[in-house]
């Protein structure tokens, strides 16, 4: 089988790109390795971010383990539920995860259910922990999506542009080859090849951009759960566009409506509305709280000014009363005013002089008597 992958617009030719390799007789898929590496790096990032935000890193690690288990279960059950025709005759194949068959939105739903239960038991805030955990999920998606490159899946309709990817027809699943691809087959090195859009690459780059945006919003969020809801809305928007061009679709039973396309659109619309309304209401409550605080502060200032204005006349009367009171010396004795002292001295002089005149009169009288 031809295992080459080519990018004609970039003049890049990869002659041999394996899907898996063997170690001690065990086949290990590169897709599985990348998924596992993405999960581990995502958990590591979430734990570091929890420590940086002074949150319980151990609880974050426990949450990651729980959501990882419930997420795998949810991804498998979601796929089986919408592809029941493949398993109804052999239900035992449901447990054969190595054969493939996972849906990301099933993993997301299972992870959310597991996270809610864990936070309820541990009495933790789910929304607060989800704000950090969702960025770890994005890191896992950025890396894990490259597993689709090695599996030759998650590609889009025929396209001839700079990033178009050329795959041998024998290396892809027949159900993912459209009529337009067959009409534009090219023969390269004796092998018929299809020219497709590398949607896995677009989705990986979108997740990287979304991760950078969420990291900038992390310290500016106005309510708990805002980052998680923004993640759902942002990923839903990108996945809606990517899913529109992908050829590996899973439809609702009996219809031709793509399950992932519908879920992506609902997530984008609902989460965008919730985030917008919550942000507006939170800002309005903050503004009302600020106005109330300013009003209370103004009322306190007016009351203080009123108390000061009331105290000033009382103080003035007290000062005037103190001025009219007789001065006291340092010993506490009452001081006599200068004017009173002068008048008392004059009176004393007059009183002292009167006895002198009275003493002179008897002398004169005695003199007169002696002369007579």
Coordinates of C-alpha atoms in Angstrom, one line a residue:
X1 CA 0.0 0.0 0.0
X2 CA 1.2 3.5 -0.9
X3 CA 1.8 5.3 2.5
X4 CA 2.8 8.6 1.0
X5 CA 1.3 12.0 1.8
X6 CA 2.0 15.0 -0.5
X7 CA 1.3 18.7 -0.4
X8 CA 1.7 19.8 -4.0
X9 CA 1.2 23.5 -3.3
X10 CA 4.1 23.5 -0.8
X11 CA 6.3 21.1 -2.9
X12 CA 6.4 18.8 0.1
X13 CA 6.5 15.0 -0.4
X14 CA 6.4 12.5 2.5
X15 CA 7.1 9.2 1.0
X16 CA 6.3 7.1 4.0
X17 CA 3.9 8.1 6.8
X18 CA 3.0 5.1 9.0
X19 CA -0.2 4.7 10.9
X20 CA 1.4 2.5 13.6
X21 CA 4.4 0.6 14.7
X22 CA 5.1 -2.5 16.8
X23 CA 6.9 -2.9 20.1
X24 CA 7.4 -6.5 21.4
X25 CA 4.7 -7.7 19.1
X26 CA 2.2 -5.0 20.2
X27 CA 0.8 -2.6 17.6
X28 CA 0.8 1.0 18.8
X29 CA -1.0 3.6 16.7
X30 CA 0.5 7.0 16.3
X31 CA -3.0 8.4 16.7
X32 CA -3.3 6.9 20.2
X33 CA 0.2 8.2 21.1
X34 CA -0.7 11.8 20.1
X35 CA -4.0 11.6 21.9
X36 CA -2.3 10.4 25.1
X37 CA 0.4 13.0 24.8
X38 CA -2.1 15.8 24.3
X39 CA -4.1 14.6 27.3
X40 CA -1.0 14.5 29.5
X41 CA 0.2 18.0 28.4
X42 CA -3.3 19.3 28.9
X43 CA -3.4 18.0 32.5
X44 CA 0.0 19.3 33.2
X45 CA -0.9 22.8 31.9
X46 CA -4.2 22.8 34.0
X47 CA -2.3 21.8 37.2
X48 CA 0.3 24.6 36.6
X49 CA -2.5 27.1 35.9
X50 CA -4.3 26.1 39.1
X51 CA -1.2 26.7 41.1
X52 CA -0.6 30.0 39.5
X53 CA -4.1 31.1 40.4
X54 CA -3.6 29.9 44.0
X55 CA -6.2 27.1 43.6
X56 CA -6.1 23.4 44.7
X57 CA -3.8 21.7 42.2
X58 CA -4.4 18.3 43.7
X59 CA -8.2 18.7 43.2
X60 CA -7.5 19.8 39.6
X61 CA -5.5 16.7 39.0
X62 CA -8.2 14.5 40.5
X63 CA -10.8 16.2 38.3
X64 CA -8.7 15.6 35.2
X65 CA -8.5 11.9 35.9
X66 CA -12.2 11.6 36.6
X67 CA -13.2 13.5 33.5
X68 CA -10.7 11.5 31.4
X69 CA -12.4 8.3 32.3
X70 CA -15.9 9.5 31.9
X71 CA -15.0 11.3 28.7
X72 CA -13.7 8.1 27.1
X73 CA -16.9 6.3 28.1
X74 CA -19.0 9.2 26.8
X75 CA -17.1 9.4 23.5
X76 CA -17.7 5.7 22.8
X77 CA -21.3 5.6 23.8
X78 CA -22.1 8.7 21.8
X79 CA -20.6 7.1 18.7
X80 CA -22.4 3.8 19.3
X81 CA -25.7 5.6 19.8
X82 CA -25.6 7.3 16.4
X83 CA -24.0 4.3 14.7
X84 CA -26.1 1.6 16.2
X85 CA -26.5 -0.2 12.9
X86 CA -22.8 -1.2 13.0
X87 CA -23.2 -2.8 16.4
X88 CA -26.7 -4.1 16.7
X89 CA -25.7 -7.5 15.3
X90 CA -22.6 -7.8 17.4
X91 CA -22.9 -5.8 20.6
X92 CA -19.7 -7.2 21.9
X93 CA -17.8 -4.9 19.5
X94 CA -18.9 -1.9 21.6
X95 CA -16.1 -2.7 23.9
X96 CA -13.5 -2.9 21.1
X97 CA -12.2 0.6 21.4
X98 CA -9.1 -0.2 19.4
X99 CA -11.2 -0.5 16.2
X100 CA -12.0 3.2 16.5
X101 CA -15.3 4.9 16.9
X102 CA -15.2 8.0 19.1
X103 CA -17.0 11.3 19.0
X104 CA -15.5 14.4 20.6
X105 CA -18.9 15.8 21.7
X106 CA -19.6 12.6 23.5
X107 CA -16.3 12.9 25.3
X108 CA -17.2 16.5 26.2
X109 CA -20.6 15.5 27.6
X110 CA -19.1 12.6 29.6
X111 CA -16.4 14.9 30.9
X112 CA -18.9 17.5 32.0
X113 CA -21.0 14.9 33.8
X114 CA -18.0 13.4 35.6
X115 CA -16.8 16.9 36.5
X116 CA -20.1 18.0 38.0
X117 CA -20.4 14.9 40.1
X118 CA -16.8 15.2 41.3
X119 CA -17.2 18.9 42.3
X120 CA -20.5 18.1 44.0
X121 CA -18.9 15.4 46.1
X122 CA -15.8 17.4 46.9
X123 CA -17.8 20.6 47.4
X124 CA -15.9 22.5 44.8
X125 CA -17.0 25.1 42.3
X126 CA -17.5 23.4 39.0
X127 CA -17.5 26.6 37.0
X128 CA -14.3 27.8 38.6
X129 CA -12.4 24.5 37.9
X130 CA -13.9 24.3 34.4
X131 CA -12.4 27.7 33.4
X132 CA -8.9 26.1 33.9
X133 CA -9.7 22.6 32.7
X134 CA -11.1 23.7 29.3
X135 CA -7.7 25.2 28.3
X136 CA -6.1 21.8 29.1
X137 CA -8.7 20.2 26.8
X138 CA -7.7 22.7 24.1
X139 CA -4.0 21.7 24.3
X140 CA -5.1 18.0 24.0
X141 CA -7.1 18.9 20.9
X142 CA -4.2 20.9 19.3
X143 CA -1.9 17.9 19.6
X144 CA -4.4 15.1 19.2
X145 CA -5.8 16.4 15.9
X146 CA -2.5 15.6 14.3
X147 CA -3.4 11.9 14.8
X148 CA -5.9 12.4 12.0
X149 CA -3.0 13.2 9.7
X150 CA -1.4 9.8 10.3
X151 CA -4.8 8.1 10.0
X152 CA -5.6 9.9 6.8
X153 CA -9.0 11.1 8.1
X154 CA -10.8 14.3 9.0
X155 CA -10.2 15.8 5.6
X156 CA -12.5 18.0 3.5
X157 CA -13.9 18.1 0.0
X158 CA -11.8 18.4 -3.1
X159 CA -9.8 21.6 -3.2
X160 CA -6.8 22.8 -5.2
X161 CA -4.9 25.4 -3.1
X162 CA -1.6 25.9 -1.4
X163 CA -2.5 23.7 1.6
X164 CA -4.2 21.0 -0.3
X165 CA -3.2 17.5 0.7
X166 CA -2.8 14.6 -1.7
X167 CA -3.6 11.1 -0.5
X168 CA -3.5 7.7 -2.3
X169 CA -7.0 6.5 -2.9
X170 CA -6.2 3.1 -1.4
X171 CA -5.1 4.7 2.0
X172 CA -8.5 6.4 2.8
X173 CA -11.8 4.9 3.7
X174 CA -14.1 4.5 0.7
X175 CA -17.1 6.1 2.5
X176 CA -15.2 9.4 2.8
X177 CA -14.4 9.7 -0.9
X178 CA -17.0 11.9 -2.6
X179 CA -18.1 12.1 -6.2
X180 CA -16.2 15.3 -6.7
X181 CA -13.0 13.7 -5.5
X182 CA -13.4 10.8 -7.9
X183 CA -14.0 13.2 -10.7
X184 CA -10.7 14.9 -10.0
X185 CA -8.4 11.9 -9.4
X186 CA -4.8 12.3 -10.2
X187 CA -2.3 9.6 -10.9
X188 CA 1.0 10.0 -9.0
X189 CA 3.7 7.3 -9.2
X190 CA 1.2 4.8 -10.5
X191 CA -1.3 5.4 -7.7
X192 CA -4.6 7.2 -8.0
X193 CA -4.7 10.1 -5.5
X194 CA -7.4 12.4 -4.2
X195 CA -6.7 16.1 -3.5
X196 CA -8.4 17.2 -0.3
X197 CA -8.5 20.0 2.3
X198 CA -6.5 19.2 5.5
X199 CA -9.4 20.0 7.9
X200 CA -7.5 18.5 10.8
X201 CA -4.8 21.2 10.3
X202 CA -7.4 24.0 10.2
X203 CA -9.1 22.7 13.4
X204 CA -5.7 22.4 15.2
X205 CA -4.8 26.0 14.2
X206 CA -8.2 27.2 15.3
X207 CA -7.8 25.5 18.7
X208 CA -4.4 27.2 19.1
X209 CA -5.9 30.6 18.4
X210 CA -8.7 30.0 20.8
X211 CA -6.3 28.9 23.5
X212 CA -4.4 32.2 23.2
X213 CA -7.6 34.2 23.3
X214 CA -8.9 32.4 26.4
X215 CA -5.5 32.9 28.2
X216 CA -5.8 36.6 27.6
X217 CA -9.4 36.6 29.0
X218 CA -8.6 34.4 32.0
X219 CA -7.6 37.2 34.3
X220 CA -10.3 39.5 32.9
X221 CA -13.3 37.3 33.4
X222 CA -16.2 38.9 35.1
X223 CA -18.0 35.7 36.4
X224 CA -17.1 32.1 37.2
X225 CA -17.5 29.9 34.2
X226 CA -17.0 32.6 31.6
X227 CA -13.9 31.0 30.1
X228 CA -15.5 27.6 29.8
X229 CA -18.6 29.1 28.1
X230 CA -16.3 31.1 25.8
X231 CA -14.5 27.9 25.0
X232 CA -17.7 26.1 24.1
X233 CA -18.8 29.0 21.9
X234 CA -15.5 29.5 20.2
X235 CA -14.9 25.8 19.5
X236 CA -18.5 25.4 18.4
X237 CA -17.9 28.2 15.8
X238 CA -14.7 26.7 14.5
X239 CA -16.0 23.1 14.4
X240 CA -19.2 24.2 12.6
X241 CA -17.1 25.6 9.7
X242 CA -14.7 22.6 9.7
X243 CA -17.5 20.1 9.9
X244 CA -19.3 21.7 7.0
X245 CA -16.4 20.7 4.7
X246 CA -15.6 17.3 6.3
X247 CA -16.6 14.2 4.5
X248 CA -16.6 11.8 7.5
X249 CA -20.0 12.7 8.9
X250 CA -22.3 10.9 11.3
X251 CA -26.0 11.6 10.7
X252 CA -29.0 11.5 12.9
X253 CA -30.7 8.1 12.3
X254 CA -33.0 8.2 9.3
X255 CA -31.8 11.7 8.2
X256 CA -28.9 13.4 6.4
X257 CA -28.4 15.9 9.2
X258 CA -24.8 15.9 10.6
X259 CA -24.8 15.4 14.4
X260 CA -21.6 17.3 15.0
X261 CA -22.7 20.2 12.8
X262 CA -26.0 20.7 14.7
X263 CA -24.3 20.4 18.1
X264 CA -21.6 22.9 17.1
X265 CA -24.2 25.4 15.9
X266 CA -26.2 25.1 19.1
X267 CA -23.2 25.5 21.3
X268 CA -22.0 28.6 19.5
X269 CA -25.4 30.3 19.6
X270 CA -26.5 29.3 23.2
X271 CA -23.1 29.9 24.8
X272 CA -22.6 33.2 23.1
X273 CA -26.0 34.5 24.3
X274 CA -25.3 33.3 27.8
X275 CA -21.9 34.9 28.0
X276 CA -23.2 38.2 26.5
X277 CA -26.2 38.4 28.9
X278 CA -24.1 37.4 32.0
X279 CA -21.4 39.9 31.2
X280 CA -24.0 42.7 30.7
X281 CA -25.9 41.8 33.9
X282 CA -22.6 41.5 35.9
X283 CA -21.4 44.9 34.7
X284 CA -24.8 46.5 35.4
X285 CA -24.8 45.1 38.9
X286 CA -21.2 46.3 39.5
X287 CA -22.2 49.8 38.2
X288 CA -25.3 49.9 40.4
X289 CA -23.1 48.8 43.4
X290 CA -20.7 51.5 42.6
X291 CA -23.4 54.2 42.4
X292 CA -24.8 53.0 45.7
X293 CA -21.4 53.2 47.4
X294 CA -20.9 56.7 46.0
X295 CA -24.3 57.7 47.2
X296 CA -23.6 56.4 50.7
X297 CA -20.2 58.1 50.7
X298 CA -21.8 61.4 49.7
X299 CA -24.5 61.0 52.4
X300 CA -21.7 60.4 55.0
X301 CA -19.8 63.5 53.8
X302 CA -22.9 65.7 54.0
X303 CA -23.7 64.3 57.5
X304 CA -20.1 65.0 58.6
X305 CA -20.3 68.6 57.2
X306 CA -23.6 69.1 59.0
X307 CA -22.1 68.0 62.3
X308 CA -19.1 70.3 61.8
X309 CA -21.4 73.3 61.0
X310 CA -23.5 72.5 64.1
X311 CA -20.5 72.3 66.3
X312 CA -18.9 75.7 65.2
X313 CA -21.5 78.0 66.9
X314 CA -21.3 76.1 70.1
X315 CA -17.5 76.4 70.0
X316 CA -17.8 80.2 69.3
X317 CA -20.1 80.7 72.3
X318 CA -17.8 78.7 74.5
X319 CA -14.8 80.8 73.5
X320 CA -16.7 84.1 74.1
X321 CA -17.8 82.9 77.5
X322 CA -14.2 82.0 78.4
X323 CA -13.1 85.5 77.5
X324 CA -15.7 87.1 79.8
X325 CA -14.6 85.0 82.8
X326 CA -12.0 86.4 85.2
X327 CA -8.5 85.3 84.4
X328 CA -6.8 83.0 86.9
X329 CA -3.2 82.8 87.7
X330 CA -1.2 79.6 87.5
X331 CA -2.0 78.8 91.1
X332 CA -5.7 78.8 90.4
X333 CA -6.4 82.2 92.2
X334 CA -8.7 84.7 90.7
X335 CA -6.9 87.6 89.0
X336 CA -8.3 91.1 89.5
X337 CA -8.6 93.2 86.4
X338 CA -6.3 96.3 86.1
X339 CA -9.1 98.8 86.1
X340 CA -10.5 97.3 89.3
X341 CA -7.1 97.5 90.9
X342 CA -6.6 101.1 90.0
X343 CA -10.0 102.2 91.4
X344 CA -9.3 100.2 94.6
X345 CA -5.9 101.9 95.0
X346 CA -7.5 105.3 94.6
X347 CA -10.2 104.5 97.2
X348 CA -7.4 103.2 99.5
X349 CA -5.5 106.4 99.2
X350 CA -8.6 108.4 100.1
X351 CA -9.3 106.2 103.0
X352 CA -5.7 106.4 104.2
X353 CA -5.8 110.2 104.0
X354 CA -8.9 110.7 106.0
X355 CA -7.4 109.6 109.3
X356 CA -4.5 112.0 108.9
X357 CA -6.9 115.0 108.6
X358 CA -8.8 113.7 111.6
X359 CA -5.6 113.5 113.7
X360 CA -4.6 117.0 112.7
X361 CA -7.9 118.5 113.9
X362 CA -7.5 117.5 117.6
X363 CA -4.0 119.0 117.6
X364 CA -5.2 122.3 116.3
X365 CA -8.0 122.2 118.8
X366 CA -5.5 121.5 121.6
X367 CA -3.3 124.3 120.4
X368 CA -6.2 126.7 120.4
X369 CA -7.1 125.7 123.9
X370 CA -3.5 126.2 125.2
X371 CA -3.3 129.7 123.8
X372 CA -6.6 130.6 125.4

